[in-house]
JSON list of C-alpha atoms in Angstrom, two decimals:
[
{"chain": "U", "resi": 25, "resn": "UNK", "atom": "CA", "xyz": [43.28, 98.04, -35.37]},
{"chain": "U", "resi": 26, "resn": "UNK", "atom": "CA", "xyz": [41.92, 95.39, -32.92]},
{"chain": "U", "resi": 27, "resn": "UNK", "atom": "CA", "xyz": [38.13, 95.88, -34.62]},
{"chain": "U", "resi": 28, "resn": "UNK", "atom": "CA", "xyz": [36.59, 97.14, -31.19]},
{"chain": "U", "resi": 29, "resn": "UNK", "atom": "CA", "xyz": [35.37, 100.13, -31.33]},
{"chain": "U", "resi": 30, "resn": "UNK", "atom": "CA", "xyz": [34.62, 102.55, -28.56]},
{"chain": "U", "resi": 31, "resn": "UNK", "atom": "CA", "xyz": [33.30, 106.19, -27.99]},
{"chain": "U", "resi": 32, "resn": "UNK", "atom": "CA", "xyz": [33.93, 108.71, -26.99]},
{"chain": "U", "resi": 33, "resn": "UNK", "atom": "CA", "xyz": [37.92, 108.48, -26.89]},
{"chain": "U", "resi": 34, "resn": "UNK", "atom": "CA", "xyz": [37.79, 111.26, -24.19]},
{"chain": "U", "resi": 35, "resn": "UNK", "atom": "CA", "xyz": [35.40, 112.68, -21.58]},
{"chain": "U", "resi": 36, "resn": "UNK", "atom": "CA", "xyz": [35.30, 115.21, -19.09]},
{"chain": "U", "resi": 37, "resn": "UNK", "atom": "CA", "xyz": [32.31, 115.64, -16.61]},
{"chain": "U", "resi": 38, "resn": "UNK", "atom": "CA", "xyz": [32.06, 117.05, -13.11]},
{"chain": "U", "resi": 39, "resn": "UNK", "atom": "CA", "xyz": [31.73, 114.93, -9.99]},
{"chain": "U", "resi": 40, "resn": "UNK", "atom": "CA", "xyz": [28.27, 113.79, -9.71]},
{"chain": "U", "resi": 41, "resn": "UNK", "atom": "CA", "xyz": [27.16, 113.23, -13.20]},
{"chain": "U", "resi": 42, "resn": "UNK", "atom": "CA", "xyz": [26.60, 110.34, -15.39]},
{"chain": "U", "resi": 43, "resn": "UNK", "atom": "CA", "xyz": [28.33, 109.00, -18.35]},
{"chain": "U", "resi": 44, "resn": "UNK", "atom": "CA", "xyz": [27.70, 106.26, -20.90]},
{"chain": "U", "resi": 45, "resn": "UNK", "atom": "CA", "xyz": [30.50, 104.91, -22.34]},
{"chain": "U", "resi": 46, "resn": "UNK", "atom": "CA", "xyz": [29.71, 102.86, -25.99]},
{"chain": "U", "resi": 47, "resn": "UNK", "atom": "CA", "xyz": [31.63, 99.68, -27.23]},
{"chain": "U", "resi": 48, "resn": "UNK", "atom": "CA", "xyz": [31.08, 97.65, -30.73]},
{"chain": "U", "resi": 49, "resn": "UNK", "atom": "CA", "xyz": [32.59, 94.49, -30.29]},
{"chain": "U", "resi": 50, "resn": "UNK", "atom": "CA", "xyz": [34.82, 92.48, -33.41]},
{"chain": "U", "resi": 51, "resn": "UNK", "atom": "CA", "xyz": [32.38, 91.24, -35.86]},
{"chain": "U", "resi": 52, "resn": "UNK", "atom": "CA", "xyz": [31.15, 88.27, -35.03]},
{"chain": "U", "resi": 53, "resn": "UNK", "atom": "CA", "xyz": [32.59, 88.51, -31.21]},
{"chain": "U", "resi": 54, "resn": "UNK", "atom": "CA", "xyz": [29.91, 87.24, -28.65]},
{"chain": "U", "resi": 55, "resn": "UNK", "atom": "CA", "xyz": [31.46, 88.33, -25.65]},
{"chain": "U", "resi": 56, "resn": "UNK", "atom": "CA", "xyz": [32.11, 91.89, -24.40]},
{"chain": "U", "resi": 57, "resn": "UNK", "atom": "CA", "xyz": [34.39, 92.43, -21.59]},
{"chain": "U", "resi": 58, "resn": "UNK", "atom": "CA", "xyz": [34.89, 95.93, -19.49]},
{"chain": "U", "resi": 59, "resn": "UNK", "atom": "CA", "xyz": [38.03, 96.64, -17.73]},
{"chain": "U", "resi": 60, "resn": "UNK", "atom": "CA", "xyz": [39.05, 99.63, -16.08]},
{"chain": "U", "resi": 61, "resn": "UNK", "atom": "CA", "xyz": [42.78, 101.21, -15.77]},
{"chain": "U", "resi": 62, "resn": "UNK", "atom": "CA", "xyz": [43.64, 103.61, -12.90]},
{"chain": "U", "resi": 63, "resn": "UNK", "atom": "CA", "xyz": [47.36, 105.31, -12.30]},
{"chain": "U", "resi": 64, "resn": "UNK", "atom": "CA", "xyz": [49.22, 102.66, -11.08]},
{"chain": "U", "resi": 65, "resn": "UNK", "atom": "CA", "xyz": [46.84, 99.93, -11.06]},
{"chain": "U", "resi": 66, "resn": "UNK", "atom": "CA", "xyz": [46.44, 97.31, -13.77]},
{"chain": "U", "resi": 67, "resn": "UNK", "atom": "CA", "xyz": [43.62, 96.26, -15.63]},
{"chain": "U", "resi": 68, "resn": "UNK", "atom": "CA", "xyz": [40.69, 95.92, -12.91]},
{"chain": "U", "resi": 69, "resn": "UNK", "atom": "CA", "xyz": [37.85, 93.70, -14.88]},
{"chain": "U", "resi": 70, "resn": "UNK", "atom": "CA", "xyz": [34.56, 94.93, -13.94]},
{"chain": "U", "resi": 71, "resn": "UNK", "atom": "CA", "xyz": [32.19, 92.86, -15.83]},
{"chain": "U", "resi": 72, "resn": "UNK", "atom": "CA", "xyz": [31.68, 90.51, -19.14]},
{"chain": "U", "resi": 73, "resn": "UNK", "atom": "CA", "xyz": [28.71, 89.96, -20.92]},
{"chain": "U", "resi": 74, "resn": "UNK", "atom": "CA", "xyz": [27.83, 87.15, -23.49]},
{"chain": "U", "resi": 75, "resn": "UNK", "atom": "CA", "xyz": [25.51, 87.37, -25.94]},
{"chain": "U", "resi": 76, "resn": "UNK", "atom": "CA", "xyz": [23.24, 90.06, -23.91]},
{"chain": "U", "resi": 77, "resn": "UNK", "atom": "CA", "xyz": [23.60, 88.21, -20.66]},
{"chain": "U", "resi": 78, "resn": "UNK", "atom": "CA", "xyz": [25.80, 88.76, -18.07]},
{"chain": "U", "resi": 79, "resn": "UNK", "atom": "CA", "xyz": [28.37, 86.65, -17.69]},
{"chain": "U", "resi": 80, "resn": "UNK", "atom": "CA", "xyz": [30.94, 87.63, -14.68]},
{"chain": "U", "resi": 81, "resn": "UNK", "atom": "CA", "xyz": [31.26, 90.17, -12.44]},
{"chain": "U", "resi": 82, "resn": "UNK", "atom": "CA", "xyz": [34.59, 92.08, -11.08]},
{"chain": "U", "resi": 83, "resn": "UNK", "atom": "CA", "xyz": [35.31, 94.67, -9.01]},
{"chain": "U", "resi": 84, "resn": "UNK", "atom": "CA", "xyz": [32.16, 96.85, -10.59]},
{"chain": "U", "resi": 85, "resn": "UNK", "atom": "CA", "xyz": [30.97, 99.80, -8.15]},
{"chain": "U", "resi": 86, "resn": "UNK", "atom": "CA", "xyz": [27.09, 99.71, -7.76]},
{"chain": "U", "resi": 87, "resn": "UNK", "atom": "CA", "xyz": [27.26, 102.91, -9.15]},
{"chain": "U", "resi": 88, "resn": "UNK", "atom": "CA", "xyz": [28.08, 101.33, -12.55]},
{"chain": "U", "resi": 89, "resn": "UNK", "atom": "CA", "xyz": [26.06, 99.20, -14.70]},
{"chain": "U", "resi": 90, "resn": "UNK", "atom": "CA", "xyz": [26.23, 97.59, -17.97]},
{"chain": "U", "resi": 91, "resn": "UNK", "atom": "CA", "xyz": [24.28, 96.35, -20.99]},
{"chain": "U", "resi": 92, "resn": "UNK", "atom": "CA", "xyz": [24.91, 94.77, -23.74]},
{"chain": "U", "resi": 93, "resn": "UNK", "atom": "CA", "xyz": [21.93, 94.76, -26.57]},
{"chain": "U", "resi": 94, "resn": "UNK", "atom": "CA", "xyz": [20.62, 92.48, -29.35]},
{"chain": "U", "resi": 95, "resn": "UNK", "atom": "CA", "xyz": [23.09, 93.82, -31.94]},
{"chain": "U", "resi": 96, "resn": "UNK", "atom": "CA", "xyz": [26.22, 93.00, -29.47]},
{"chain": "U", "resi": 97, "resn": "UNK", "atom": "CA", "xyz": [27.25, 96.63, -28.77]},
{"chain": "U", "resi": 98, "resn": "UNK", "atom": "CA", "xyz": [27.57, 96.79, -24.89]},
{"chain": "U", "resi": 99, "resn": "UNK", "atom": "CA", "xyz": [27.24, 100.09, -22.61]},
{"chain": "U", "resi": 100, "resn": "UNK", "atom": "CA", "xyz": [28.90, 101.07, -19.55]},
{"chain": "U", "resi": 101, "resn": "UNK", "atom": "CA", "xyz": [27.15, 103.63, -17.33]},
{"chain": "U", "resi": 102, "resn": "UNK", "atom": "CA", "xyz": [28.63, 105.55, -14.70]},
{"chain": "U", "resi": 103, "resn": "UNK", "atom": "CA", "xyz": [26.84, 107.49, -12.50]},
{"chain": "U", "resi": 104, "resn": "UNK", "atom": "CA", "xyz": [27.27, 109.69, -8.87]},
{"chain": "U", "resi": 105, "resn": "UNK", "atom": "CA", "xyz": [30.54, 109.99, -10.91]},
{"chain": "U", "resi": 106, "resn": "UNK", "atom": "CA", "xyz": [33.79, 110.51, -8.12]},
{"chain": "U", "resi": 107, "resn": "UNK", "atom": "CA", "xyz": [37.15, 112.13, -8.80]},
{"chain": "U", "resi": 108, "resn": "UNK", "atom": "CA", "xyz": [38.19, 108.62, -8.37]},
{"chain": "U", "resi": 109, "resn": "UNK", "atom": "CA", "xyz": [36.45, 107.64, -10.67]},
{"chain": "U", "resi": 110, "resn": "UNK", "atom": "CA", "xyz": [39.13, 109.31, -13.48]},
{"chain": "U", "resi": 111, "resn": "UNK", "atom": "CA", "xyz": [40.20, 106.23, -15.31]},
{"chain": "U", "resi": 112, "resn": "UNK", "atom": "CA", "xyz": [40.80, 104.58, -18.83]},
{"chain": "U", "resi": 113, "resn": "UNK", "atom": "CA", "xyz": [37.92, 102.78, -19.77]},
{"chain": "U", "resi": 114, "resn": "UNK", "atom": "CA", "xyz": [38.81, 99.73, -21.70]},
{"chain": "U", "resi": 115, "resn": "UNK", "atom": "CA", "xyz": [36.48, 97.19, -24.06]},
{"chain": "U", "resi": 116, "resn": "UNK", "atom": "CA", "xyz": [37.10, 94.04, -25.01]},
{"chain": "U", "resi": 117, "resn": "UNK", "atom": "CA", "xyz": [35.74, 91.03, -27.21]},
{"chain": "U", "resi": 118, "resn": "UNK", "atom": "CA", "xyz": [35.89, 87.72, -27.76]},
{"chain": "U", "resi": 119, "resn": "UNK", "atom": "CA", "xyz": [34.26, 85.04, -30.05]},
{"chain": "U", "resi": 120, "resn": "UNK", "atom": "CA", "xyz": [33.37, 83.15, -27.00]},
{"chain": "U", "resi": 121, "resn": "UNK", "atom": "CA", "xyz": [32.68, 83.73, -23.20]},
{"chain": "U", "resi": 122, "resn": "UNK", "atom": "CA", "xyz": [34.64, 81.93, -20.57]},
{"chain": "U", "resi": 123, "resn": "UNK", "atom": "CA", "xyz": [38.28, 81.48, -20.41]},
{"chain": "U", "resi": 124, "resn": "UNK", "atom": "CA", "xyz": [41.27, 80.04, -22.62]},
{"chain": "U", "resi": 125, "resn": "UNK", "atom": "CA", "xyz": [40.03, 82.71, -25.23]},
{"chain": "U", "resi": 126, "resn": "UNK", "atom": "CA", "xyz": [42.20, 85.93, -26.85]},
{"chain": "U", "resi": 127, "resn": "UNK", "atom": "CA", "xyz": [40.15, 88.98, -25.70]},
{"chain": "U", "resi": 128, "resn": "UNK", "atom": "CA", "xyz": [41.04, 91.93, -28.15]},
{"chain": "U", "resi": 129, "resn": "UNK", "atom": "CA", "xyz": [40.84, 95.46, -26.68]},
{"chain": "U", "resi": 130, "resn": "UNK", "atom": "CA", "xyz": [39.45, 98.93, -28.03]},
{"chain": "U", "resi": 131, "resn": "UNK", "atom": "CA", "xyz": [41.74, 101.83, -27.66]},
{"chain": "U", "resi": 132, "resn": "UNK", "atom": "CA", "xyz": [39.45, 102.71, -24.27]},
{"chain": "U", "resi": 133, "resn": "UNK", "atom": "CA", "xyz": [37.30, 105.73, -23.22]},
{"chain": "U", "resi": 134, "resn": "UNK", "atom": "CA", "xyz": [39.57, 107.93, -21.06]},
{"chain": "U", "resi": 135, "resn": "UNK", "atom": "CA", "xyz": [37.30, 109.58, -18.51]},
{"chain": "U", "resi": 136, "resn": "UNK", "atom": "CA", "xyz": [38.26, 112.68, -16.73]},
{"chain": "U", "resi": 137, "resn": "UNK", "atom": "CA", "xyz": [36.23, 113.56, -13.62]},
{"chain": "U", "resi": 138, "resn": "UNK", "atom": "CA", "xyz": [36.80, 116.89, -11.97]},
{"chain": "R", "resi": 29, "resn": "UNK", "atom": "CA", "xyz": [43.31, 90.42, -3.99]},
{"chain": "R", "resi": 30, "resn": "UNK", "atom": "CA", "xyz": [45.68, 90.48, -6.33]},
{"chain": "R", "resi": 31, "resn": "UNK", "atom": "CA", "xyz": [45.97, 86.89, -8.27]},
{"chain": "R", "resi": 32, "resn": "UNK", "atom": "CA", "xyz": [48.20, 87.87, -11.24]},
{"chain": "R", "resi": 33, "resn": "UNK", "atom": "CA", "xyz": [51.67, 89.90, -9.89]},
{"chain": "R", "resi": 34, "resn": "UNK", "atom": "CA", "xyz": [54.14, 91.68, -12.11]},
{"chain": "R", "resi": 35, "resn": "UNK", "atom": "CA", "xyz": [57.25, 92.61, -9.10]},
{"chain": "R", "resi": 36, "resn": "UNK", "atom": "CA", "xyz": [59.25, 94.68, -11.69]},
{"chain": "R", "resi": 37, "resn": "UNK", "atom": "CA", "xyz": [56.94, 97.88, -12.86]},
{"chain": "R", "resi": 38, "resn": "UNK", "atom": "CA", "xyz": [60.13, 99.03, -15.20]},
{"chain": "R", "resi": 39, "resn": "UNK", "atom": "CA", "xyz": [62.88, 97.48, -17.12]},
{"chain": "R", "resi": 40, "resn": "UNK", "atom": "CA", "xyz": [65.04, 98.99, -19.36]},
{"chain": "R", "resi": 41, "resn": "UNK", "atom": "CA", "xyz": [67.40, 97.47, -21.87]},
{"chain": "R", "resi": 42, "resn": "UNK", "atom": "CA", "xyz": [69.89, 97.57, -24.59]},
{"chain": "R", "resi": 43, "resn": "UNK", "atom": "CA", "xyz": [68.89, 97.42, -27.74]},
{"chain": "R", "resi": 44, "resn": "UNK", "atom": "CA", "xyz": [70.24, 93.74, -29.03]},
{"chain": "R", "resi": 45, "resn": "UNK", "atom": "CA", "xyz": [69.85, 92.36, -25.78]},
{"chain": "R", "resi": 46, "resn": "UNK", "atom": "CA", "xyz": [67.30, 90.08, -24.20]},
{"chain": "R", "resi": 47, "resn": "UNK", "atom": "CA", "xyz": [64.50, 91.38, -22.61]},
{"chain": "R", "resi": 48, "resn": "UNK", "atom": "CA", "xyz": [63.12, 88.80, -19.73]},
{"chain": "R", "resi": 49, "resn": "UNK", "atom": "CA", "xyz": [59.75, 90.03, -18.26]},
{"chain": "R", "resi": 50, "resn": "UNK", "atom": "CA", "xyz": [58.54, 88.04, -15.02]},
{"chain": "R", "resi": 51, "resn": "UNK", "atom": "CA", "xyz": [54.86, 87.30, -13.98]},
{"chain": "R", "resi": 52, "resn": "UNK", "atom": "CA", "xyz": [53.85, 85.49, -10.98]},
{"chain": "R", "resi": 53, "resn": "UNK", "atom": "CA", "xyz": [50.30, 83.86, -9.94]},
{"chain": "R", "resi": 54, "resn": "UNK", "atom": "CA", "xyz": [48.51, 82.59, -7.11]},
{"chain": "R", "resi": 55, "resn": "UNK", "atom": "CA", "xyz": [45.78, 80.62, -8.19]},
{"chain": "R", "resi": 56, "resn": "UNK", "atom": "CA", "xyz": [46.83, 76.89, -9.33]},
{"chain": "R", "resi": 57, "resn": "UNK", "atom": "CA", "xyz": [43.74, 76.74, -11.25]},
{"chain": "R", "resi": 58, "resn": "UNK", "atom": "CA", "xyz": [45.05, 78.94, -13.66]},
{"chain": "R", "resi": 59, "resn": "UNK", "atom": "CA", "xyz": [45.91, 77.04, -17.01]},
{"chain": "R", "resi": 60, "resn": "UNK", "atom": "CA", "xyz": [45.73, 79.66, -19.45]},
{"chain": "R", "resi": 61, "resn": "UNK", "atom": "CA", "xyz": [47.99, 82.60, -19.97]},
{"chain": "R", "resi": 62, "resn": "UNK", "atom": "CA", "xyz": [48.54, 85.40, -22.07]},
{"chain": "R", "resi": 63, "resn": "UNK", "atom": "CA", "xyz": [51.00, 88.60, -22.37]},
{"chain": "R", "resi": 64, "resn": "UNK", "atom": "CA", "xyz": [49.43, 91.93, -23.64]},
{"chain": "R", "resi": 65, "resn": "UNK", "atom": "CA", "xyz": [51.93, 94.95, -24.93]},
{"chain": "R", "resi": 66, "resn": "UNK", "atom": "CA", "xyz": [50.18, 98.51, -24.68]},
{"chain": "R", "resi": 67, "resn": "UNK", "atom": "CA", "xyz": [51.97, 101.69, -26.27]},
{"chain": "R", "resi": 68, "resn": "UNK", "atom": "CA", "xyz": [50.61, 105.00, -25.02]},
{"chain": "R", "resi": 69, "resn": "UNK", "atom": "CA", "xyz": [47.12, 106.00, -25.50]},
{"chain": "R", "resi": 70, "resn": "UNK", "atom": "CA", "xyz": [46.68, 102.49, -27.53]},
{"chain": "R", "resi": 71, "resn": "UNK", "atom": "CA", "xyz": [44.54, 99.76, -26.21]},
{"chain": "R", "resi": 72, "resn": "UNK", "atom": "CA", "xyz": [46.79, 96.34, -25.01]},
{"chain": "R", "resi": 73, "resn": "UNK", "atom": "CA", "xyz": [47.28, 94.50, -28.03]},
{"chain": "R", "resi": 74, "resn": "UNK", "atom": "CA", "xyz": [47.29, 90.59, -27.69]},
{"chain": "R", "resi": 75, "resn": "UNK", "atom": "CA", "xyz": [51.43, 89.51, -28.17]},
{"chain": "R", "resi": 76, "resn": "UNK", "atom": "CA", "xyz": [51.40, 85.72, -26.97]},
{"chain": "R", "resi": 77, "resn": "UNK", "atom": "CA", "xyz": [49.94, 82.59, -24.87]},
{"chain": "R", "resi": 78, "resn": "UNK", "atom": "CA", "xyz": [50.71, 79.96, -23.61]},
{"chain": "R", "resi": 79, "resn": "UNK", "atom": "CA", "xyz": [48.32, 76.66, -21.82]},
{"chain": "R", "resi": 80, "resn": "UNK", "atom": "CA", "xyz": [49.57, 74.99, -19.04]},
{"chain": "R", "resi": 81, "resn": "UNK", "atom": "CA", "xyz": [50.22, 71.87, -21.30]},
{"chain": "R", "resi": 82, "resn": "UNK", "atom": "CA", "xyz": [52.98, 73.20, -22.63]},
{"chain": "R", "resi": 83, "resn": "UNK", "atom": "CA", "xyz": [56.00, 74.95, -20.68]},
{"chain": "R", "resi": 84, "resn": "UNK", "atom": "CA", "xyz": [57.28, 77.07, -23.81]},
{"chain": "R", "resi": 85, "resn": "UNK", "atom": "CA", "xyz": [55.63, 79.04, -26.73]},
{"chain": "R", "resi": 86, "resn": "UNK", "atom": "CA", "xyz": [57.93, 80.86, -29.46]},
{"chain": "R", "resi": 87, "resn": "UNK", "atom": "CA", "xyz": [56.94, 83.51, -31.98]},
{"chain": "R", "resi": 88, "resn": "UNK", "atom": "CA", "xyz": [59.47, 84.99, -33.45]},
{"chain": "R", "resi": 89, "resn": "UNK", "atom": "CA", "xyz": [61.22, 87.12, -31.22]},
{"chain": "R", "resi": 90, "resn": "UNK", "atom": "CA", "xyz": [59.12, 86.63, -28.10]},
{"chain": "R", "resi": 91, "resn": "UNK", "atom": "CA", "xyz": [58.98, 83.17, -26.23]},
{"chain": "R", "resi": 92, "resn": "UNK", "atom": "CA", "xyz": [57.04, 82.61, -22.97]},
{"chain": "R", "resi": 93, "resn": "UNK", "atom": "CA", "xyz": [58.18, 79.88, -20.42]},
{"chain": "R", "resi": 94, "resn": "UNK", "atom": "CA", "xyz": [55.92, 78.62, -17.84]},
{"chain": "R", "resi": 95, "resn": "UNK", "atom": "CA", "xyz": [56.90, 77.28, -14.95]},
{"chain": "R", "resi": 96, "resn": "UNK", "atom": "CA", "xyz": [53.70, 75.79, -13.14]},
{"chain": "R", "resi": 97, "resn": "UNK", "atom": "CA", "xyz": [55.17, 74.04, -9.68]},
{"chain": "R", "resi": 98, "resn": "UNK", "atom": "CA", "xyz": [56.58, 77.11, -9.66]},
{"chain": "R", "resi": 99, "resn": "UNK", "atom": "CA", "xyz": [53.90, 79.45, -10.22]},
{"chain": "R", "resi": 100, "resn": "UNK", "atom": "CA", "xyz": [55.83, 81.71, -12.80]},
{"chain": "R", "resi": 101, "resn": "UNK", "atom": "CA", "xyz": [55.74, 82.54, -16.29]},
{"chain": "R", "resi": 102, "resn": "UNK", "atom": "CA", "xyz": [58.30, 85.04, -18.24]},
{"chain": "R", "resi": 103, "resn": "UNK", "atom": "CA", "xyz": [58.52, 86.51, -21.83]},
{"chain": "R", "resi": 104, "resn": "UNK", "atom": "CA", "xyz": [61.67, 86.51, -23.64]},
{"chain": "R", "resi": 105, "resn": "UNK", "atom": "CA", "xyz": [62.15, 88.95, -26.45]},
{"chain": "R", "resi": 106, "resn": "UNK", "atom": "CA", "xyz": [65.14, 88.24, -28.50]},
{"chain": "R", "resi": 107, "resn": "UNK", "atom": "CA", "xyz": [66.87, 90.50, -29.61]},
{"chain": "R", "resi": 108, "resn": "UNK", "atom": "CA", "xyz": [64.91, 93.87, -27.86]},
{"chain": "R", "resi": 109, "resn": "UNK", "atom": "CA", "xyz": [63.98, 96.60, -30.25]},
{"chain": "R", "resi": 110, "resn": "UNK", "atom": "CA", "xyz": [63.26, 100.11, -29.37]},
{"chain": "R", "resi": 111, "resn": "UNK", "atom": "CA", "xyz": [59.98, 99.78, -30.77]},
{"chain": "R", "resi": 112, "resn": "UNK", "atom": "CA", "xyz": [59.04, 96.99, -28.03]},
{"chain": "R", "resi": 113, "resn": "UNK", "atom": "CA", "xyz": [59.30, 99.93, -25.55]},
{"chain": "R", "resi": 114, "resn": "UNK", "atom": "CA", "xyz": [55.69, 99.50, -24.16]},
{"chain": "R", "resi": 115, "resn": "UNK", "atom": "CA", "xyz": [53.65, 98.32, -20.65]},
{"chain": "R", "resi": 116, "resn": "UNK", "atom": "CA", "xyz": [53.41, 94.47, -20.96]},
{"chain": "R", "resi": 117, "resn": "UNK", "atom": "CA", "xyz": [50.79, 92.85, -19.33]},
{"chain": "R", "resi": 118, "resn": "UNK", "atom": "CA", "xyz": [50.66, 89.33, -18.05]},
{"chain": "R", "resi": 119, "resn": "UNK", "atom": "CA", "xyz": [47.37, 87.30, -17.73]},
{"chain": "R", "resi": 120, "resn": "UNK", "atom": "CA", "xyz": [45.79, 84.27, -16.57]},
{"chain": "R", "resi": 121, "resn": "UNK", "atom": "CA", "xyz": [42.50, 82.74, -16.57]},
{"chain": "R", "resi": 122, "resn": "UNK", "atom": "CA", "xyz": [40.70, 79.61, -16.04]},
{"chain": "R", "resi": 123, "resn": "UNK", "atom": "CA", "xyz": [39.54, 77.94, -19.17]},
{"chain": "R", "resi": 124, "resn": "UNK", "atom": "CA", "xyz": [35.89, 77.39, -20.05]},
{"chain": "R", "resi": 125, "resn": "UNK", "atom": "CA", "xyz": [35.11, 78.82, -16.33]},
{"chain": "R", "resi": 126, "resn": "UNK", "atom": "CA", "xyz": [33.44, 81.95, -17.10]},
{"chain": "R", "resi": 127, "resn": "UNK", "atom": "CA", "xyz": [36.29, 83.92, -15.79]},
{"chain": "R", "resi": 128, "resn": "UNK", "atom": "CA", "xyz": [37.60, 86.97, -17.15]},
{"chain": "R", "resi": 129, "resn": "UNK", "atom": "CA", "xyz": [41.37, 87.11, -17.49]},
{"chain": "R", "resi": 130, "resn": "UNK", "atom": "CA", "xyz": [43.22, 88.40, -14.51]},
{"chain": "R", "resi": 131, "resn": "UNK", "atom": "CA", "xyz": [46.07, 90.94, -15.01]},
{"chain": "R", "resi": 132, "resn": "UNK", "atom": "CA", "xyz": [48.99, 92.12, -13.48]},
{"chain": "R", "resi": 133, "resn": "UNK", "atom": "CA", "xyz": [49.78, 96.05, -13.18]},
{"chain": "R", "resi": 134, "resn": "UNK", "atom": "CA", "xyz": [52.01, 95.84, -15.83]},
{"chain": "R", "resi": 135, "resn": "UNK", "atom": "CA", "xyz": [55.79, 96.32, -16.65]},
{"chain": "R", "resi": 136, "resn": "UNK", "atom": "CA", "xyz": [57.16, 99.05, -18.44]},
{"chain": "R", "resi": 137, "resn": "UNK", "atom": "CA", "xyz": [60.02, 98.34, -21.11]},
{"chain": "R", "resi": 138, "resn": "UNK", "atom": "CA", "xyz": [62.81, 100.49, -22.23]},
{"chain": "R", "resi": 139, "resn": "UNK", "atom": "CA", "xyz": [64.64, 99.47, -25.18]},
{"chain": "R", "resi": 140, "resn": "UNK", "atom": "CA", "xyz": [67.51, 101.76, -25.35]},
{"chain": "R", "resi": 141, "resn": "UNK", "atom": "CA", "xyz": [69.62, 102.14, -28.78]}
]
């Protein structure tokens, strides 16, 4: 158990809809860190936040959008959802932003579009 | 554009033998790199790193070897176990630049008995 937590484990919405996915980070993590896994693809970062302030930016659609609020625990919206879209939805923290750090995952948010 | 490039998406071995698991990268800025082991419907799970001042890191069974002029990093695991049978993931970052880590697609090991 990495200590991130994320709901819900699985999803299934039709195309066009909206989703939030939910993260806690480790306690006393800082950083939160999205990534997103597609068949055949490797882990695509979309975007990191740090202490409630974004901090990079991947390859995030503009139909997806993050927070992350004063108690750490980050959201990732997905809206105008695609069949594309169908992915593994992986969290991640850190103690501190930027590189050279261990990021520890959650055991992701699979989404199923149809 | 892909910075971090796994060539071999499977491998499988013998159980007793060594496993050698090859990551390439583009971006000579890198100096930080990690490997990441994922079982099914698990999230990766941190395994080992290694910074670019060094050019080998041991733990156990698994060593990593970078090879910076050349641009390559591999993980050893000596000897394989079935239960190493996962996706590892290599990864590389930038220290201190904000960066996320970048990551390969991943190779998947088969540790037969």
């Amino acid at each position: 158990d990495s200590g991130v937590t994320q709901t819900p484990k699985h999803l299934i919405t039709a195309t066009g809809q909206r989703v939030t996915l939910r993260c806690s980070p480790r306690s006393g993590d800082l950083s939160v860190y999205w990534y997103q896994q597609s068949l055949d693809q490797g882990l695509q970062f979309l975007i990191q936040y740090y202490n409630g302030e974004e901090r990079a930016k991947g390859n995030i659609l503009e139909r997806f959008s993050a927070q992350q609020f004063p108690d750490l625990h980050s959201e990732l919206n997905l809206s105008s959802l695609e069949l594309g879209d169908s992915a593994l939805y992986f969290c991640a923290s850190s103690v501190v932003g930027g590189s050279g750090n261990t990021i520890y995952f959650g055991e992701g948010s699979w989404l199923t579009v149809v | 554009d892909q910075q971090v490039k796994q060539n071999s998406p499977s491998l499988s071995v013998q159980e007793g033998r060594i496993s050698i698991l090859n990551c390439d990268y583009t971006n000579s800025m890198f100096d930080y790199f990690l490997w990441y082991k994922k079982y099914p419907a698990e999230g990766p799970t941190f395994l080992i790193s290694i910074s670019s001042i060094k050019d080998k890191n041991e733990d156990g069974r698994f060593t990593v070897f970078l090879n910076k002029s050349a641009k390559h990093l591999s993980l050893h695991i000596v000897p394989s176990q079935p239960g190493d049978s996962a996706v590892y993931f290599c990864a590389a970052s930038v220290s201190n630049s904000g960066y996320a880590l970048n990551f390969g697609k991943g190779t998947s090991l088969l540790v037969t008995p």
